[in-house]
Short mmCIF file of C-alpha atoms and ligand atoms in Angstrom, two decimals:
data_model
loop_
_atom_site.label_atom_id
_atom_site.label_comp_id
_atom_site.label_asym_id
_atom_site.label_seq_id
_atom_site.Cartn_x
_atom_site.Cartn_y
_atom_site.Cartn_z
CA MET A 1 222.22 -12.26 265.08
CA SER A 2 219.25 -13.76 266.42
CA VAL A 3 216.24 -14.52 263.86
CA VAL A 4 212.86 -13.37 264.96
CA ALA A 5 209.87 -16.08 264.77
CA ALA A 6 207.41 -13.45 263.48
CA PRO A 7 206.97 -10.87 260.62
CA PRO A 8 208.85 -7.94 261.03
CA TRP A 9 205.36 -5.65 261.07
CA SER A 10 204.14 -7.71 264.12
CA ASP A 11 206.28 -6.11 266.63
CA GLY A 12 204.02 -4.30 269.01
CA ALA A 13 200.50 -3.40 268.68
CA ALA A 14 199.29 -5.91 266.29
CA ALA A 15 199.37 -8.81 269.07
CA ARG A 16 197.53 -6.99 271.90
CA ALA A 17 193.80 -7.05 272.60
CA VAL A 18 192.18 -3.53 272.23
CA HIS A 19 188.56 -4.60 272.66
CA ALA A 20 187.23 -6.67 275.59
CA PRO A 21 185.44 -9.94 274.96
CA LEU A 22 181.77 -10.19 274.79
CA ASP A 23 180.05 -9.74 277.90
CA GLY A 24 177.53 -12.00 278.17
CA ASP A 25 174.48 -12.75 275.91
CA THR A 26 173.38 -10.18 273.55
CA THR A 27 171.88 -9.65 270.12
CA ALA A 28 172.66 -8.29 266.60
CA ASP A 29 171.32 -7.87 263.21
CA VAL A 30 174.50 -9.47 262.01
CA VAL A 31 177.51 -11.45 263.70
CA VAL A 32 180.71 -11.57 262.14
CA VAL A 33 182.86 -14.35 263.17
CA GLY A 34 186.40 -13.97 262.61
CA ALA A 35 188.41 -10.13 262.36
CA GLY A 36 190.59 -11.23 259.58
CA ALA A 37 190.46 -9.41 256.19
CA THR A 38 187.27 -11.15 255.11
CA GLY A 39 185.27 -10.18 258.61
CA LEU A 40 186.73 -6.63 258.43
CA TRP A 41 185.82 -6.10 254.67
CA THR A 42 182.28 -7.72 255.55
CA ALA A 43 181.64 -5.43 258.18
CA TYR A 44 182.96 -2.48 256.31
CA TYR A 45 180.56 -2.63 253.21
CA LEU A 46 177.36 -4.00 255.45
CA LEU A 47 177.95 -0.45 257.20
CA GLU A 48 178.10 0.92 253.71
CA ALA A 49 175.11 -0.62 252.56
CA ASP A 50 173.10 0.26 255.55
CA PRO A 51 174.71 2.52 258.31
CA ALA A 52 171.89 1.47 260.99
CA LEU A 53 172.90 -2.03 260.78
CA ASP A 54 174.09 -3.62 264.04
CA VAL A 55 176.86 -5.68 263.25
CA LEU A 56 179.12 -7.55 266.07
CA LEU A 57 182.42 -9.04 264.99
CA LEU A 58 183.60 -11.73 267.12
CA GLU A 59 187.53 -12.59 267.10
CA ALA A 60 188.79 -15.71 269.09
CA GLY A 61 192.36 -14.00 268.88
CA THR A 62 192.91 -10.50 268.44
CA VAL A 63 192.31 -8.51 265.17
CA GLY A 64 194.35 -9.81 262.47
CA SER A 65 195.77 -12.66 264.41
CA GLY A 66 194.87 -15.66 261.91
CA THR A 67 196.38 -15.28 258.15
CA SER A 68 195.78 -11.64 257.33
CA GLY A 69 198.26 -10.33 260.35
CA SER A 70 201.22 -12.42 258.91
CA THR A 71 200.40 -12.59 255.15
CA ALA A 72 203.38 -11.22 253.50
CA PHE A 73 202.29 -9.57 250.03
CA GLY A 74 199.80 -7.71 248.62
CA CYS A 75 196.65 -7.73 246.57
CA SER A 76 196.25 -9.31 242.96
CA ALA A 77 193.10 -10.14 240.63
CA ALA A 78 194.31 -14.03 241.26
CA PHE A 79 191.69 -16.53 241.71
CA PRO A 80 192.74 -20.03 243.17
CA VAL A 81 191.19 -21.71 240.19
CA GLY A 82 192.43 -20.80 236.66
CA PRO A 83 190.12 -19.44 234.05
CA ASP A 84 189.96 -22.32 231.69
CA ALA A 85 189.23 -24.41 234.38
CA LEU A 86 186.35 -22.11 235.82
CA ALA A 87 185.24 -21.84 232.27
CA ARG A 88 184.44 -25.63 231.94
CA ASP A 89 182.38 -25.31 235.14
CA HIS A 90 180.65 -22.34 234.30
CA GLY A 91 180.93 -20.88 230.91
CA PRO A 92 182.81 -18.37 229.41
CA ASP A 93 180.66 -15.33 230.15
CA ASP A 94 180.59 -15.91 233.93
CA VAL A 95 184.49 -16.25 233.86
CA ARG A 96 184.67 -12.79 232.36
CA ALA A 97 182.61 -11.11 234.90
CA LEU A 98 184.59 -12.70 237.50
CA ARG A 99 187.91 -11.50 235.83
CA ALA A 100 186.77 -8.18 235.36
CA ALA A 101 185.56 -7.94 239.31
CA LEU A 102 188.77 -9.18 240.45
CA ARG A 103 190.86 -6.44 238.44
CA ASP A 104 188.24 -3.85 239.75
CA THR A 105 188.81 -5.39 243.42
CA VAL A 106 192.56 -4.37 243.17
CA VAL A 107 191.61 -0.50 242.56
CA GLU A 108 188.92 -0.72 244.97
CA VAL A 109 191.13 -1.94 247.73
CA GLY A 110 193.81 1.16 247.06
CA GLY A 111 190.65 3.74 246.86
CA VAL A 112 189.35 2.69 249.92
CA SER A 113 192.52 2.68 251.72
CA ALA A 114 192.92 6.14 250.52
CA ALA A 115 189.56 7.52 251.20
CA GLU A 116 189.74 6.17 254.89
CA GLU A 117 193.23 7.22 255.22
CA ILE A 118 194.38 3.72 256.06
CA ASP A 119 198.30 4.07 255.95
CA CYS A 120 198.97 0.22 254.47
CA GLY A 121 201.50 1.52 252.02
CA PHE A 122 199.42 0.58 248.85
CA THR A 123 201.54 0.92 245.91
CA PHE A 124 200.42 -0.29 242.33
CA GLY A 125 203.50 -1.66 241.15
CA GLY A 126 202.19 -4.89 239.10
CA HIS A 127 203.66 -8.24 239.55
CA VAL A 128 206.82 -9.53 237.35
CA THR A 129 207.08 -13.46 237.25
CA LEU A 130 210.36 -14.68 236.44
CA ALA A 131 211.14 -18.01 233.87
CA ARG A 132 214.41 -19.86 235.05
CA SER A 133 214.22 -22.56 232.22
CA ALA A 134 212.87 -22.37 228.45
CA ARG A 135 209.91 -24.49 229.98
CA GLN A 136 209.06 -22.04 232.13
CA ALA A 137 209.18 -19.12 229.55
CA ALA A 138 207.10 -21.28 227.42
CA HIS A 139 204.70 -21.64 230.15
CA LEU A 140 204.45 -17.83 230.52
CA HIS A 141 203.78 -17.59 226.64
CA ALA A 142 200.75 -19.91 227.36
CA ARG A 143 199.35 -17.82 230.26
CA ALA A 144 199.84 -14.57 228.06
CA ALA A 145 197.68 -16.45 225.53
CA GLN A 146 195.18 -17.45 228.08
CA ALA A 147 194.90 -13.93 229.78
CA LEU A 148 194.11 -12.42 226.59
CA ARG A 149 191.23 -14.86 226.12
CA TRP A 150 189.85 -13.43 229.46
CA GLU A 151 190.77 -9.86 228.96
CA ASP A 152 193.43 -9.92 231.92
CA GLU A 153 196.74 -7.97 230.58
CA LEU A 154 200.05 -10.21 230.98
CA HIS A 155 202.80 -9.07 228.89
CA VAL A 156 205.76 -11.50 228.28
CA LEU A 157 209.19 -9.76 228.77
CA ASP A 158 212.59 -10.74 226.96
CA GLN A 159 215.61 -11.00 229.49
CA ALA A 160 215.85 -6.97 228.86
CA GLY A 161 212.40 -6.45 229.75
CA VAL A 162 212.56 -8.45 232.95
CA THR A 163 215.93 -6.53 233.87
CA ALA A 164 213.65 -3.12 234.03
CA HIS A 165 211.82 -4.76 236.98
CA VAL A 166 214.33 -6.89 238.54
CA ARG A 167 217.67 -8.34 238.05
CA SER A 168 218.29 -11.98 238.65
CA PRO A 169 221.36 -13.64 236.74
CA GLN A 170 219.38 -16.97 236.11
CA VAL A 171 216.36 -15.35 234.47
CA VAL A 172 215.64 -16.15 230.84
CA ALA A 173 212.38 -14.56 230.38
CA GLY A 174 209.28 -13.03 232.37
CA ALA A 175 205.99 -11.60 232.34
CA TRP A 176 204.28 -8.55 233.91
CA THR A 177 200.76 -7.60 234.91
CA PRO A 178 199.70 -4.24 236.18
CA ASP A 179 196.75 -5.84 238.00
CA ALA A 180 198.60 -6.30 241.59
CA ALA A 181 199.67 -3.82 244.47
CA ARG A 182 201.81 -4.08 247.10
CA LEU A 183 200.28 -3.38 250.39
CA ALA A 184 200.83 -4.45 254.23
CA PRO A 185 197.80 -6.50 255.13
CA ALA A 186 198.71 -6.06 258.70
CA ARG A 187 198.05 -2.55 258.48
CA LEU A 188 195.15 -2.64 256.33
CA VAL A 189 193.36 -5.15 258.74
CA HIS A 190 194.21 -2.62 261.65
CA GLY A 191 193.20 0.40 259.67
CA LEU A 192 189.55 -1.39 258.85
CA ALA A 193 189.06 -2.37 262.39
CA ARG A 194 189.74 1.46 263.29
CA VAL A 195 187.14 2.61 260.66
CA VAL A 196 184.05 0.30 261.28
CA GLY A 197 184.75 0.76 265.24
CA GLN A 198 184.30 4.45 264.24
CA ARG A 199 181.19 3.62 262.21
CA GLY A 200 179.78 1.54 265.15
CA VAL A 201 180.21 -2.17 264.61
CA ARG A 202 180.87 -3.71 268.12
CA LEU A 203 184.53 -5.78 268.12
CA ALA A 204 184.78 -8.43 270.99
CA GLU A 205 188.21 -9.95 270.82
CA GLY A 206 189.14 -12.81 272.70
CA THR A 207 185.88 -14.43 271.56
CA ARG A 208 185.57 -17.61 270.36
CA ALA A 209 182.55 -19.13 268.41
CA LEU A 210 181.52 -22.38 269.45
CA ARG A 211 178.62 -23.01 267.30
CA VAL A 212 177.04 -21.47 264.57
CA SER A 213 172.99 -22.11 264.56
CA PRO A 214 170.32 -20.68 262.36
CA ARG A 215 169.93 -17.11 264.21
CA ALA A 216 172.52 -17.70 267.06
CA VAL A 217 175.72 -17.80 267.75
CA VAL A 218 177.18 -19.61 270.78
CA THR A 219 180.59 -18.12 272.09
CA ASP A 220 182.63 -18.92 275.08
CA HIS A 221 181.35 -15.49 276.61
CA GLY A 222 177.63 -15.80 275.89
CA THR A 223 175.15 -16.30 273.11
CA VAL A 224 174.43 -13.78 270.60
CA ARG A 225 171.05 -13.90 268.78
CA CYS A 226 170.91 -12.57 265.34
CA ARG A 227 169.30 -12.41 261.88
CA HIS A 228 172.25 -13.49 260.31
CA VAL A 229 175.89 -15.06 260.71
CA VAL A 230 178.95 -14.47 258.52
CA ARG A 231 181.59 -17.33 258.82
CA ALA A 232 184.57 -15.48 257.96
CA THR A 233 187.15 -17.81 259.91
CA GLY A 234 190.13 -18.33 257.39
CA ALA A 235 192.27 -21.19 257.59
CA SER A 236 190.41 -22.63 260.73
CA GLY A 237 188.01 -25.45 260.24
CA PRO A 238 186.46 -27.85 259.46
CA GLY A 239 184.06 -27.87 262.44
CA PRO A 240 180.73 -26.57 263.64
CA VAL A 241 181.77 -22.67 262.80
CA ALA A 242 184.55 -23.16 260.11
CA ALA A 243 184.49 -24.00 256.14
CA PRO A 244 185.77 -27.24 254.92
CA VAL A 245 189.16 -26.22 254.62
CA ALA A 246 192.40 -27.87 255.60
CA ALA A 247 195.12 -25.51 256.81
CA VAL A 248 198.70 -25.72 255.62
CA GLN A 249 201.61 -23.80 257.68
CA VAL A 250 203.43 -21.66 255.00
CA PRO A 251 207.08 -20.62 255.95
CA ALA A 252 208.49 -16.95 254.84
CA ILE A 253 211.43 -14.86 255.45
CA ALA A 254 212.31 -11.34 255.58
CA THR A 255 215.73 -9.86 255.34
CA GLN A 256 217.29 -6.85 257.08
CA PRO A 257 216.58 -3.60 255.64
CA LEU A 258 219.00 -3.25 252.58
CA PRO A 259 220.99 -0.54 251.68
CA ALA A 260 220.35 1.79 248.68
CA ALA A 261 223.20 -0.08 246.75
CA THR A 262 221.89 -3.63 247.14
CA TRP A 263 218.36 -2.39 245.90
CA ARG A 264 220.22 -0.75 242.94
CA GLU A 265 221.54 -4.35 242.07
CA ILE A 266 217.85 -6.31 242.37
CA GLY A 267 215.63 -3.51 241.21
CA LEU A 268 211.63 -3.62 242.31
CA ALA A 269 211.99 0.17 242.47
CA ARG A 270 208.54 0.71 241.52
CA GLY A 271 207.06 -1.62 244.25
CA GLU A 272 206.42 -4.59 242.21
CA SER A 273 206.13 -8.10 243.80
CA PHE A 274 207.86 -10.87 241.91
CA GLY A 275 207.33 -14.62 241.54
CA VAL A 276 209.20 -17.45 239.75
CA ALA A 277 207.05 -19.04 237.19
CA GLY A 278 206.04 -23.06 238.13
CA HIS A 279 203.06 -24.91 239.15
CA VAL A 280 204.03 -23.92 243.00
CA ALA A 281 205.52 -20.36 242.70
CA VAL A 282 207.98 -18.57 245.00
CA HIS A 283 206.71 -14.88 245.82
CA GLY A 284 208.65 -11.95 247.14
CA HIS A 285 208.39 -8.17 247.41
CA ARG A 286 210.23 -5.36 248.61
CA THR A 287 208.43 -3.63 251.89
CA SER A 288 208.19 -0.12 252.34
CA ASP A 289 210.98 -0.35 254.99
CA GLY A 290 213.52 -1.63 252.46
CA ARG A 291 213.36 -5.25 253.35
CA LEU A 292 213.03 -8.31 250.72
CA VAL A 293 210.45 -10.76 251.80
CA VAL A 294 209.82 -14.10 249.95
CA THR A 295 207.55 -16.98 250.93
CA CYS A 296 207.15 -20.17 249.11
CA ARG A 297 203.85 -22.14 249.09
CA ALA A 298 205.37 -25.34 248.43
CA ALA A 299 207.37 -25.45 251.42
CA ALA A 300 204.34 -25.77 253.52
CA ARG A 301 204.03 -28.19 256.51
CA ALA A 302 200.33 -29.40 257.11
CA GLY A 303 198.61 -28.63 260.10
CA ASP A 304 195.97 -25.98 261.92
CA THR A 305 198.44 -24.78 264.51
CA GLY A 306 201.75 -25.49 266.24
CA HIS A 307 204.11 -24.28 263.57
CA ARG A 308 203.77 -20.31 264.17
CA GLY A 309 207.32 -20.21 264.93
CA ARG A 310 210.31 -21.40 262.87
CA LEU A 311 210.75 -24.25 260.46
CA PRO A 312 214.38 -24.32 260.47
CA HIS A 313 214.80 -26.62 257.14
CA ALA A 314 211.98 -24.90 255.26
CA HIS A 315 213.43 -21.39 256.31
CA GLU A 316 216.94 -22.44 255.42
CA ARG A 317 215.68 -23.55 251.97
CA LEU A 318 213.95 -20.31 251.46
CA ARG A 319 217.22 -18.44 252.06
CA ARG A 320 218.95 -20.67 249.83
CA THR A 321 216.51 -20.00 247.04
CA LEU A 322 216.48 -16.08 247.72
CA VAL A 323 220.78 -16.37 247.51
CA ASP A 324 220.04 -18.34 244.07
CA LEU A 325 218.02 -15.62 242.73
CA PHE A 326 219.87 -12.79 244.20
CA PRO A 327 223.76 -13.55 244.87
CA VAL A 328 224.18 -9.99 246.47
CA LEU A 329 222.05 -11.43 249.37
CA ALA A 330 224.54 -13.80 250.62
CA ASP A 331 226.04 -11.10 252.65
CA HIS A 332 222.73 -9.76 254.49
CA ALA A 333 220.99 -11.13 257.34
CA VAL A 334 217.61 -12.83 257.45
CA THR A 335 216.07 -11.39 260.57
CA HIS A 336 212.37 -12.61 260.52
CA ALA A 337 211.73 -16.29 259.83
CA TRP A 338 207.97 -17.27 260.38
CA THR A 339 205.20 -19.61 259.12
CA THR A 340 201.19 -18.58 258.18
CA PRO A 341 198.51 -20.73 258.10
CA LEU A 342 196.73 -21.06 254.68
CA GLY A 343 193.41 -22.25 254.19
CA VAL A 344 193.18 -24.76 251.16
CA THR A 345 189.82 -26.34 249.76
CA ARG A 346 189.80 -29.84 248.30
CA ASP A 347 188.44 -29.06 244.88
CA GLY A 348 190.74 -25.44 245.13
CA TYR A 349 187.53 -23.59 245.00
CA ALA A 350 187.19 -20.00 247.12
CA SER A 351 183.59 -19.49 247.53
CA VAL A 352 181.09 -16.65 249.32
CA GLY A 353 177.61 -17.41 249.87
CA LEU A 354 174.59 -16.88 252.07
CA ASP A 355 172.43 -19.99 252.97
CA ARG A 356 168.75 -18.08 252.97
CA THR A 357 166.88 -20.96 254.90
CA THR A 358 169.44 -20.65 258.00
CA GLY A 359 170.54 -17.12 257.73
CA VAL A 360 174.28 -18.28 257.71
CA ALA A 361 176.70 -16.75 255.13
CA TRP A 362 180.35 -17.59 254.56
CA SER A 363 183.39 -17.08 252.58
CA GLY A 364 186.72 -19.20 252.41
CA GLY A 365 189.16 -21.38 250.74
CA HIS A 366 191.11 -18.05 249.45
CA ASP A 367 194.06 -19.75 249.74
CA HIS A 368 197.02 -17.71 248.35
CA ASP A 369 194.63 -14.91 246.80
CA GLY A 370 192.62 -13.94 249.77
CA VAL A 371 193.75 -10.33 250.26
CA GLY A 372 191.72 -9.55 247.19
CA LEU A 373 189.38 -11.91 247.73
CA ALA A 374 188.50 -10.59 251.12
CA ASN A 375 187.18 -7.56 249.46
CA LEU A 376 185.45 -9.19 247.00
CA ALA A 377 183.70 -11.46 249.30
CA GLY A 378 182.93 -8.48 252.01
CA ARG A 379 181.02 -6.64 249.13
CA THR A 380 179.10 -9.69 247.89
CA LEU A 381 178.47 -10.73 251.26
CA ALA A 382 176.68 -7.13 251.86
CA ASP A 383 174.91 -7.52 248.59
CA LEU A 384 173.39 -10.68 249.71
CA LEU A 385 172.68 -9.95 253.31
CA THR A 386 170.88 -6.64 252.49
CA GLY A 387 169.00 -8.23 249.80
CA VAL A 388 170.61 -6.37 246.61
CA ASP A 389 170.89 -8.35 243.50
CA SER A 390 173.94 -7.05 242.18
CA PRO A 391 176.33 -8.26 239.44
CA LEU A 392 178.30 -9.52 242.32
CA THR A 393 175.84 -11.78 243.63
CA GLY A 394 175.60 -13.73 240.32
CA LEU A 395 179.71 -14.21 240.05
CA PRO A 396 180.50 -18.02 239.41
CA TRP A 397 182.36 -18.56 243.36
CA VAL A 398 179.22 -17.29 244.87
CA GLY A 399 177.08 -20.21 246.39
CA HIS A 400 179.94 -23.03 245.54
CA ARG A 401 180.40 -25.41 247.80
CA SER A 402 183.49 -27.29 248.30
CA PRO A 403 183.54 -31.05 249.17
CA GLY A 404 185.10 -31.72 252.56
CA TRP A 405 188.34 -33.59 253.04
CA PRO A 406 188.16 -37.25 254.10
CA SER A 407 188.62 -37.39 257.72
CA GLY A 408 192.20 -37.95 258.84
CA LEU A 409 193.45 -37.37 255.30
CA ARG A 410 192.73 -33.46 255.09
CA HIS A 411 196.16 -32.27 256.30
CA LEU A 412 198.22 -34.63 253.85
CA GLY A 413 195.89 -34.39 250.84
CA ALA A 414 196.45 -30.45 251.20
CA ARG A 415 200.13 -30.76 251.55
CA ALA A 416 200.28 -33.06 248.67
CA THR A 417 198.21 -30.77 246.75
CA ILE A 418 200.65 -28.00 247.55
CA ARG A 419 204.00 -29.57 247.65
CA GLY A 420 203.63 -31.85 244.66
CA GLY A 421 204.02 -28.90 242.23
CA SER A 422 207.22 -28.23 243.60
CA TRP A 423 208.45 -31.47 242.70
CA VAL A 424 207.34 -31.10 238.89
CA ASP A 425 209.20 -27.38 239.13
CA ARG A 426 212.36 -28.88 240.12
CA VAL A 427 212.20 -31.87 237.45
CA GLU A 428 211.48 -28.76 234.97
CA GLU A 429 214.41 -26.90 235.97
CA ARG A 430 216.96 -29.68 235.62
CA THR A 431 215.34 -31.71 232.72
CA GLU A 432 213.25 -29.08 230.60
CA ARG A 433 210.50 -31.65 230.50
CA ALA A 434 207.15 -31.16 231.31
CA GLY A 435 205.65 -33.13 234.36
CA ARG A 436 202.83 -35.25 233.17
CA VAL A 437 202.20 -35.87 236.94
CA ILE A 438 200.86 -32.39 237.48
CA ALA A 439 197.53 -33.13 235.77
CA ALA A 440 196.96 -35.34 238.70
CA LEU A 441 198.20 -32.95 241.49
CA GLY A 442 195.27 -30.25 241.56
CA ARG A 443 193.52 -27.71 239.22
CA ASP A 444 195.33 -25.48 236.74
CA ARG A 445 195.56 -21.93 238.60
CA GLY A 446 196.57 -20.80 235.28
C1 FAD B 1 202.61 -16.81 253.55
C2 FAD B 1 201.37 -16.48 252.92
C3 FAD B 1 201.47 -15.29 251.82
C4 FAD B 1 200.28 -15.11 251.23
N1 FAD B 1 200.33 -14.01 250.66
C5 FAD B 1 199.44 -13.61 249.75
C6 FAD B 1 199.11 -12.41 249.03
O1 FAD B 1 200.63 -12.06 248.54
N2 FAD B 1 198.29 -12.07 248.23
C7 FAD B 1 196.93 -12.51 248.78
O2 FAD B 1 196.10 -12.02 248.13
N3 FAD B 1 196.52 -13.66 249.70
C8 FAD B 1 198.05 -14.13 250.07
N4 FAD B 1 197.92 -14.99 251.14
C9 FAD B 1 196.30 -15.49 251.63
C10 FAD B 1 195.78 -14.57 252.28
O3 FAD B 1 196.56 -13.88 253.17
C11 FAD B 1 194.44 -14.95 253.16
O4 FAD B 1 193.86 -15.71 252.01
C12 FAD B 1 193.75 -13.86 253.92
O5 FAD B 1 194.81 -13.31 254.74
C13 FAD B 1 192.71 -14.64 254.95
O6 FAD B 1 191.85 -13.88 255.32
P1 FAD B 1 190.71 -14.42 256.26
O7 FAD B 1 190.11 -13.08 256.86
O8 FAD B 1 189.86 -15.14 255.27
O9 FAD B 1 191.25 -15.41 257.29
P2 FAD B 1 192.16 -15.05 258.33
O10 FAD B 1 192.97 -13.81 258.33
O11 FAD B 1 192.91 -16.00 258.81
O12 FAD B 1 190.98 -14.82 259.43
C14 FAD B 1 190.22 -15.33 260.20
C15 FAD B 1 189.89 -15.06 261.83
O13 FAD B 1 189.03 -15.85 262.43
C16 FAD B 1 189.28 -15.97 263.55
N5 FAD B 1 188.64 -17.58 264.06
C17 FAD B 1 188.63 -18.82 263.52
N6 FAD B 1 188.19 -19.22 264.25
C18 FAD B 1 187.19 -18.46 265.18
C19 FAD B 1 186.32 -19.01 266.02
N7 FAD B 1 185.90 -20.09 266.13
N8 FAD B 1 185.81 -17.98 266.81
C20 FAD B 1 186.39 -16.56 266.54
N9 FAD B 1 187.03 -16.23 265.74
C21 FAD B 1 187.74 -17.30 264.79
C22 FAD B 1 190.80 -16.36 263.42
O14 FAD B 1 191.44 -15.90 264.65
C23 FAD B 1 191.22 -15.18 262.49
O15 FAD B 1 191.73 -13.84 262.92
C24 FAD B 1 199.14 -15.56 251.86
C25 FAD B 1 199.01 -16.49 252.71
C26 FAD B 1 200.00 -17.03 253.26
C27 FAD B 1 200.08 -18.11 254.20
#
């Protein structure tokens, strides 16, 4: 059977442009650059705040053609920097407020999807993390104690407790959080595009922003004069338009739809997603059409573009990991193998903000947590741009500026940060000893 170099949900409409490119010079109140989850949520909440706003959404490709359309999983309350590290920079009260806002975000995404009749398969199944060594189990205990300090729910499970969610022969313990939902991000972004289009947002696909200036965006199809510009360009960057992120290409695979008997052996019956504990985890979930999809951030390759298709070695390693976790899958085909760009900042922070002098706003650096963060960013940007002084505009990621990557080193640096953790995981699984080098590899995601 041949393997398709794209996600299973991308067949058909997702790749086709529905909206015409910009037709020459124009004006708008707000120009949003990038029609991924961040840009679309921003447009949605701007219109919620003020239905009279003239919002123009510019997209270089098609809606969802960036990371959002090929993301494998769902919405969680995670943030790229762990709460203990955040508290050292911002203090405990700000961190508690951010953690609460992130937990609420999962509920908000489900609520809006239902209210707007966006059929994205939102299922509040939680997330179960598997420990495959005593060291990983100890990590989970430490993380559960940490979660308690920040009012997050993370329940440590013994082997039998894990089995109630998912069955894997090598697992010694686990942990479960309710604050995660499975959904199909591609269907979410296409649904949001439909909703904002019906409310009057103008969408221009096939229109690349070439330069963002105060009160104007120059594109390859004309110049737009505006009061505010929002940069929501995901993993594209850096440059005159995008945030200081480096892109890495993350591999993902999907099995064929699995028979009911196979699912009875694996579990995940309540729509849980799962991960493997460690510094750079493997993640997976069961899709609504019965496939198992799995990805591994640690297998990332450097580069903005160029690996949109298959990375045979990385995908084969991922398939072996999957069979290692679920031996029953040895007899089932992997039908799809693709890569997705991920935007990583040098200090690991995601951020959102508005420069009041220039009128330019942004959100980016969402790393592996962007489905939830895109929604929180959209609500925060709407408050910042409409001048509402809300609890969201005081959260500790607002106004944060990540340092740029040293020129020529950004891809290497991003890849080293991501892949180094996987080496530590392997050492720990084999030797049961903690890798001290992790301290030098990046910030604790906790
Ligand atoms: C394999 C993988 C799995 C993931 N799993 C999860 C998960 O389970 N949960 C989670 O929360 N997050 C996950 N993420 C991360 C999440 O998918 C992203 O953080 C999120 O989708 C980013 O959305 P975005 O709108 O910021 O960026 P994008 O979706 O990339 O949107 C940016 C848009 O801007 C457009 N653009 C760029 N430059 C220009 C320009 N100059 N002019 C006009 N348009 C431009 C692009 O074409 C693109 O459409 C995962 C990521 C990967 C790679």
